[in-house]
PDB file of C-alpha atoms in Angstrom:
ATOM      1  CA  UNK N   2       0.000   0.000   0.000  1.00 61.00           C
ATOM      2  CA  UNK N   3       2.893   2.776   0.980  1.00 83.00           C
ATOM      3  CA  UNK N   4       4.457   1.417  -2.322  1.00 83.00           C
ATOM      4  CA  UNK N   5       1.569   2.244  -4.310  1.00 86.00           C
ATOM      5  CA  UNK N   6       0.902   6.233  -2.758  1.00 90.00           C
ATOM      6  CA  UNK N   7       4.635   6.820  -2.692  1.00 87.00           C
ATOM      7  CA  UNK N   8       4.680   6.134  -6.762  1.00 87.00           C
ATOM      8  CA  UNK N   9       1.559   8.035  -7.794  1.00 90.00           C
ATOM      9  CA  UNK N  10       2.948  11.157  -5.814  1.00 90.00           C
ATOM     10  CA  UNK N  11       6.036  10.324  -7.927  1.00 87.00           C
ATOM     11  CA  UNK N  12       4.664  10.320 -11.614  1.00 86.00           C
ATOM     12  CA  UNK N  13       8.189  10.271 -13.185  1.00 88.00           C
ATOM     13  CA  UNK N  14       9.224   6.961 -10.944  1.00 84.00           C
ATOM     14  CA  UNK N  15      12.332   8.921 -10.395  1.00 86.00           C
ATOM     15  CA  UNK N  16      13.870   8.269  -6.930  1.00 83.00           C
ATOM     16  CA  UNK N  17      16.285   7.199  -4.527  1.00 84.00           C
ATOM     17  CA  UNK N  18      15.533   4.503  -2.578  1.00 79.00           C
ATOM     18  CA  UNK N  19      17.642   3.954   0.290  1.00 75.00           C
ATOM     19  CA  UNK N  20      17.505   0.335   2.607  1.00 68.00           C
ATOM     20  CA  UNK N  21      19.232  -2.853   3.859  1.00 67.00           C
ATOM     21  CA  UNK N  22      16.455  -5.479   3.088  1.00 63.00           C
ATOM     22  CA  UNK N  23      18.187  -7.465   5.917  1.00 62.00           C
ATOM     23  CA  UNK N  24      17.101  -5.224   8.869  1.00 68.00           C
ATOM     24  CA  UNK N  25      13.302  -5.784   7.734  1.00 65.00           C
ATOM     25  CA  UNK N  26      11.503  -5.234  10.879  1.00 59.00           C
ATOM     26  CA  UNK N  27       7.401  -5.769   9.399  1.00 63.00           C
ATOM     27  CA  UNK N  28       6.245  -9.837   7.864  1.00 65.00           C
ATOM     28  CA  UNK N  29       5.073  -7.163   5.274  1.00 61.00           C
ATOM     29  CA  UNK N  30       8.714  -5.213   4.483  1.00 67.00           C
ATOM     30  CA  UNK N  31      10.811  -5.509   1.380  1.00 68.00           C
ATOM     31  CA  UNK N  32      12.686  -9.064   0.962  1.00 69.00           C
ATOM     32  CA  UNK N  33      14.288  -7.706  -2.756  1.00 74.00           C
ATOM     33  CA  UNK N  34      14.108  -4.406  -4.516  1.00 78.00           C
ATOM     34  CA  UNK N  35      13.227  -6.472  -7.626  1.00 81.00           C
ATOM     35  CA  UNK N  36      10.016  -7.774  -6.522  1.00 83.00           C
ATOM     36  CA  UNK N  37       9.335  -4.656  -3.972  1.00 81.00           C
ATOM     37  CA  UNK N  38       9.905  -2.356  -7.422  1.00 84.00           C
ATOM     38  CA  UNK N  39       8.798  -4.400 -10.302  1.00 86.00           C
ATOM     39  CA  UNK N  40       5.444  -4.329  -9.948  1.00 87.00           C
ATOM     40  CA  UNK N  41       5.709   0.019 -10.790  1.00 87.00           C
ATOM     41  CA  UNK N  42       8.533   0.079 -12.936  1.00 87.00           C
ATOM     42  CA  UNK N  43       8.911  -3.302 -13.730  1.00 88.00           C
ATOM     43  CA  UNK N  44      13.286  -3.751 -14.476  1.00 89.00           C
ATOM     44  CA  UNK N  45      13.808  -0.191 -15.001  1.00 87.00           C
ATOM     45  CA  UNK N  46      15.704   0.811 -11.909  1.00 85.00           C
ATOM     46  CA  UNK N  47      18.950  -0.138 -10.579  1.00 85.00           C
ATOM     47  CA  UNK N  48      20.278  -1.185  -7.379  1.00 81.00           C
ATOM     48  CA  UNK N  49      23.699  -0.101  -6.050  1.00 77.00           C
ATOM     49  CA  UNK N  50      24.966  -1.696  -3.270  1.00 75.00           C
ATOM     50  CA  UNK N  51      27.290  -0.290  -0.407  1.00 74.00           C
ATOM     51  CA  UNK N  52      30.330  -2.395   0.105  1.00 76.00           C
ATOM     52  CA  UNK N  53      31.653  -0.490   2.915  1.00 76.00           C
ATOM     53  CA  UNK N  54      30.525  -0.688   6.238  1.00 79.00           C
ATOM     54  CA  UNK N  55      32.116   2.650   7.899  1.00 79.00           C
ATOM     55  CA  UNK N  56      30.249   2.124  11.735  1.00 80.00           C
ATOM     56  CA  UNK N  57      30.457  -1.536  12.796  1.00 87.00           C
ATOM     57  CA  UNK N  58      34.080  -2.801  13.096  1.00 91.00           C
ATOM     58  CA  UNK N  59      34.637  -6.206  11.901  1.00 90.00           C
ATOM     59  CA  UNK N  60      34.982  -8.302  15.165  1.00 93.00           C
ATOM     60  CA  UNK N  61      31.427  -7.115  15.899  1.00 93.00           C
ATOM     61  CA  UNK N  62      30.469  -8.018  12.231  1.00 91.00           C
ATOM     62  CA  UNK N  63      31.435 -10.823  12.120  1.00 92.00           C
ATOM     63  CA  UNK N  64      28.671 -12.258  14.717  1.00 95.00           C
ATOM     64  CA  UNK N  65      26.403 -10.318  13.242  1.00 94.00           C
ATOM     65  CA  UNK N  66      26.964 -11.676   9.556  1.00 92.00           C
ATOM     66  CA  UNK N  67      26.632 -15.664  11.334  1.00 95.00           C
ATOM     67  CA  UNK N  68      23.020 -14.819  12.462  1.00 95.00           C
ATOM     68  CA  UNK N  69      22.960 -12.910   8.691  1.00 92.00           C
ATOM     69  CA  UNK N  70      23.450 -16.285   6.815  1.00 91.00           C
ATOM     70  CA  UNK N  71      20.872 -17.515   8.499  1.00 93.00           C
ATOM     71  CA  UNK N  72      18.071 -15.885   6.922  1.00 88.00           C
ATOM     72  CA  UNK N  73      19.520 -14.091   3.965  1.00 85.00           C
ATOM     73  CA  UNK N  74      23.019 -16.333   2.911  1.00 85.00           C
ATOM     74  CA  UNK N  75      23.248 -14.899  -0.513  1.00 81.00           C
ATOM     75  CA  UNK N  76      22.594 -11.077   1.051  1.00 80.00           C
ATOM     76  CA  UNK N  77      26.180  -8.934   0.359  1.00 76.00           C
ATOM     77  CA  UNK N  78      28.369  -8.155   3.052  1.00 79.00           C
ATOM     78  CA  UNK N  79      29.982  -4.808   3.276  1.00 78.00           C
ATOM     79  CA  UNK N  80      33.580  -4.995   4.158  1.00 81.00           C
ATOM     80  CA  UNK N  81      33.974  -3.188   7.638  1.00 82.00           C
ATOM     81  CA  UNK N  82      36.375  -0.563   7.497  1.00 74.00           C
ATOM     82  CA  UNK N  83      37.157  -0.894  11.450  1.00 76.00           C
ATOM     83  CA  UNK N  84      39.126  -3.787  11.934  1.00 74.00           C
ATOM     84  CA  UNK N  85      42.080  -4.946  14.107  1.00 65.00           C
ATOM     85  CA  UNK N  86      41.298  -4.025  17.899  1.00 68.00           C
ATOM     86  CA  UNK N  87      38.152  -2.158  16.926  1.00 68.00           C
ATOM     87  CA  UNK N  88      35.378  -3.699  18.346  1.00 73.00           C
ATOM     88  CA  UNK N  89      35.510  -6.221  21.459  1.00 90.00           C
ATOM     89  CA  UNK N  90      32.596  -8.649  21.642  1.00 95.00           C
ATOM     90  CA  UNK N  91      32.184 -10.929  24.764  1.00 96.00           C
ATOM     91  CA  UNK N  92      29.592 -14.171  24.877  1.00 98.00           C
ATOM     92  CA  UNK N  93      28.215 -14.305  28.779  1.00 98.00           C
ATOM     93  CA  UNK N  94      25.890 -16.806  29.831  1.00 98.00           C
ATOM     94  CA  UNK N  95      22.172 -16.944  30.165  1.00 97.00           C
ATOM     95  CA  UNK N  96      20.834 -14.916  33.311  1.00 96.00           C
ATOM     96  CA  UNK N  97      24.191 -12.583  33.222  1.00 97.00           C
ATOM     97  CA  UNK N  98      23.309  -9.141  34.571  1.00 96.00           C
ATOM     98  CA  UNK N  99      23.908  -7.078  31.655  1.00 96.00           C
ATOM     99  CA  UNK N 100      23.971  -4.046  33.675  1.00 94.00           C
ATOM    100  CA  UNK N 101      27.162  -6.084  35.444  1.00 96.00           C
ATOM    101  CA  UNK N 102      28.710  -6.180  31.461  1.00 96.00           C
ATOM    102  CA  UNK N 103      28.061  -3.066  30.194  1.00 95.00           C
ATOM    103  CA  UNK N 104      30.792  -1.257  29.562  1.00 90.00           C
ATOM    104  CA  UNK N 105      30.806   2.020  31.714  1.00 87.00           C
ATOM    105  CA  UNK N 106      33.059   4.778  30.382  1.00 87.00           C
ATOM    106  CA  UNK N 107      32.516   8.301  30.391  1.00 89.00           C
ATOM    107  CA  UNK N 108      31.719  10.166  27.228  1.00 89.00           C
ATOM    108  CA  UNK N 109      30.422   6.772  25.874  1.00 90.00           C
ATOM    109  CA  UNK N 110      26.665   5.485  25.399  1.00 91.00           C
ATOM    110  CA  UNK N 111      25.710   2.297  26.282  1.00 93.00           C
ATOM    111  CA  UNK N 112      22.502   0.177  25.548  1.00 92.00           C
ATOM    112  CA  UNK N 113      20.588  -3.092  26.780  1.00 95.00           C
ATOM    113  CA  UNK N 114      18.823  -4.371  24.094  1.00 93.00           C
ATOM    114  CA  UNK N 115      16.142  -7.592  24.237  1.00 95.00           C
ATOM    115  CA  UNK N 116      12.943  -8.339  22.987  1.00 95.00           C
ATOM    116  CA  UNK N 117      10.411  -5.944  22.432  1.00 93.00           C
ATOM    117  CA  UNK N 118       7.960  -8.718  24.515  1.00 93.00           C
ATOM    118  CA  UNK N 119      10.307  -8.057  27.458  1.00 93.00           C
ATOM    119  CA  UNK N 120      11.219  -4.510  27.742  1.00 89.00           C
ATOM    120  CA  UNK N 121       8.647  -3.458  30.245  1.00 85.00           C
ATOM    121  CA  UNK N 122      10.427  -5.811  32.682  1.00 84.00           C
ATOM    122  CA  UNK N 123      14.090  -4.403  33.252  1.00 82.00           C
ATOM    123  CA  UNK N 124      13.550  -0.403  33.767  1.00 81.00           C
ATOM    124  CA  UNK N 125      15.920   1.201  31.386  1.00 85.00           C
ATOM    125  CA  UNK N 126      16.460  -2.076  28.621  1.00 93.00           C
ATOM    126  CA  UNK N 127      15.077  -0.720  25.348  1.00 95.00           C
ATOM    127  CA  UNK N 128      13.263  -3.306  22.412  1.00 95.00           C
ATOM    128  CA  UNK N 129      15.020  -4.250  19.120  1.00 94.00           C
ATOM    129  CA  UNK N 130      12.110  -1.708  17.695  1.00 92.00           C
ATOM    130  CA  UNK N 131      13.693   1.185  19.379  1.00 94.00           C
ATOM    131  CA  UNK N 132      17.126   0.963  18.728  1.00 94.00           C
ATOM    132  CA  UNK N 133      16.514   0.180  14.217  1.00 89.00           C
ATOM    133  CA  UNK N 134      18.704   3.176  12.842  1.00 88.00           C
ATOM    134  CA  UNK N 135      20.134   4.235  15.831  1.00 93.00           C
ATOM    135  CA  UNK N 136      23.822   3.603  17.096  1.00 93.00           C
ATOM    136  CA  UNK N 137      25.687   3.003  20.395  1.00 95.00           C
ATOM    137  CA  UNK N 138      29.146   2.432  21.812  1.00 94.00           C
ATOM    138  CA  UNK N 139      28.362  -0.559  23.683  1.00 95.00           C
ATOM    139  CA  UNK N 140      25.656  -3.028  23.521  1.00 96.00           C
ATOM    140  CA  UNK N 141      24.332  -5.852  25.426  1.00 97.00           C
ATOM    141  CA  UNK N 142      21.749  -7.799  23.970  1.00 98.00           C
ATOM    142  CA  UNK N 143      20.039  -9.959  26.004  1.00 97.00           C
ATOM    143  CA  UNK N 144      18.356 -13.657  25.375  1.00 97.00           C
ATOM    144  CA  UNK N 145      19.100 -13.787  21.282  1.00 98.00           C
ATOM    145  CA  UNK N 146      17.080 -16.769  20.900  1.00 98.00           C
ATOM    146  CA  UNK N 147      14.183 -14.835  22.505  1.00 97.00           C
ATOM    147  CA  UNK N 148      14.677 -12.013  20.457  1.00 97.00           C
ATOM    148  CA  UNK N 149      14.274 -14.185  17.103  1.00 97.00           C
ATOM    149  CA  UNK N 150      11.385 -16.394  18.714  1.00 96.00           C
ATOM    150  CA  UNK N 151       9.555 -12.760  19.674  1.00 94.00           C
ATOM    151  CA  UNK N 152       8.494 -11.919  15.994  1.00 89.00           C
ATOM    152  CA  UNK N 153       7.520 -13.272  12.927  1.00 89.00           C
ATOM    153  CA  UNK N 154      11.185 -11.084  11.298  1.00 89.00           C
ATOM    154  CA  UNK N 155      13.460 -12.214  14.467  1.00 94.00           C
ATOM    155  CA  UNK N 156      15.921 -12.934  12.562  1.00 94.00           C
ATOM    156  CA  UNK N 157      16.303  -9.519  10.955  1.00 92.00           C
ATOM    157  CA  UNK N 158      15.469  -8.361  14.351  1.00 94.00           C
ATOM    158  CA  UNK N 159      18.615 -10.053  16.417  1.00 97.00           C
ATOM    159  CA  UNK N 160      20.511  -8.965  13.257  1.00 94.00           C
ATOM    160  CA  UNK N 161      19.581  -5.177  13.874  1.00 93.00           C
ATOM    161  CA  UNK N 162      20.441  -5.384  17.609  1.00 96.00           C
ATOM    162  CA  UNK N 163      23.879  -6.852  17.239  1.00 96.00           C
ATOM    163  CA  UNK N 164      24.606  -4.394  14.704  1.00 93.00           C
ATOM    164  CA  UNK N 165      24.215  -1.257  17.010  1.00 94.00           C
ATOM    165  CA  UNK N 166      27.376  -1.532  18.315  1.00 94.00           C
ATOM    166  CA  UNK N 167      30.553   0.826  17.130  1.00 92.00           C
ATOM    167  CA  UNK N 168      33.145  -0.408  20.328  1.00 92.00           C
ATOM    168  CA  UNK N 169      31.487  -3.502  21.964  1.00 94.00           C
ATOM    169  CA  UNK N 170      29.000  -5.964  21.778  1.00 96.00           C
ATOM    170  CA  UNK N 171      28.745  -8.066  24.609  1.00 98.00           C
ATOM    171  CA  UNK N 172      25.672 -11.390  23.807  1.00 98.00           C
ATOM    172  CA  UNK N 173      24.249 -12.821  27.116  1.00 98.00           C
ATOM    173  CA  UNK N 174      22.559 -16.109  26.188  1.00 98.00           C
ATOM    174  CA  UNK N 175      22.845 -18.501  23.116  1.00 97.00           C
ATOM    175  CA  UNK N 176      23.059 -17.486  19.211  1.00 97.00           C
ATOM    176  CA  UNK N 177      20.301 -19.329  17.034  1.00 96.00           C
ATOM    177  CA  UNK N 178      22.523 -21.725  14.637  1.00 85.00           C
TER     178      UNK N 178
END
């Protein structure tokens, strides 16, 4: 339906259309630009993708990109700029206190992220839904495997949260896979 209003306001289908299919957050969002597009301008657009990830070093990437292949194997990955001792990530175990793991430096932001289902319970944790296209210095996220059983696009969802992070990612609980 947005698809639809966004081209008739746009009579000349002439646009840019910026988006990583991946971080998907609605059972109703855009899988490929291809069959998102083609029914408006059928092949007449093309798609340029980013190879260059400038905000998530590659340590932290590299987690994310395992819960990537998951649900998207053949999706690109940008090669992250940040490498060498950018980026720690730590794996805790299940019922860690993230507030215990989060890293607690001054002029530095720090987030708990878990499932939108559970974000009333901790005071201060905030949903995967309210961190999509933001970015912090540190990041717990909490329960993966609850994140991706929590909605229909977990996957995409645990995929967003892990890639948050520009210094540290710290996972309490199990990775799906």
């Amino acid at each position: 339906m947005e698809w639809r209003m966004v081209m008739r306001r746009c009579p000349t289908k002439w646009m840019t259309i910026v988006g990583d299919t991946a971080q998907t957050g609605s059972p109703a969002g855009v899988d490929s630009w291809a069959e998102t597009l083609g029914p408006f301008v059928g092949d007449r657009f093309v798609t340029h993708r980013l190879s260059v990830n400038y905000r998530t070093p590659a340590r932290i990437m590299a987690v994310a990109e395992r819960v990537l292949g998951l649900f998207a194997p053949d999706a690109p990955v940008g090669v992250a700029l940040r490498g060498g001792d950018d980026g720690v990530v730590r794996f805790c175990a299940a019922g860690t206190d993230p507030w215990a793991v989060l890293p607690r430096e001054e002029g530095r932001l720090g987030v708990v992220i878990v499932a939108d289902s559970r974000k009333g319970e901790t005071p201060g944790v905030l949903g995967v839904s309210d961190v999509k296209g933001l970015e912090f210095d540190d990041v717990v996220v909490v329960d993966p495997l609850v994140i991706v059983d929590d909605s229909p696009q977990g996957y995409q969802d645990l995929f967003v949260a892990l890639t948050r992070a520009t210094r540290s990612l710290v996972v309490i609980g199990e990775l799906p896979g």
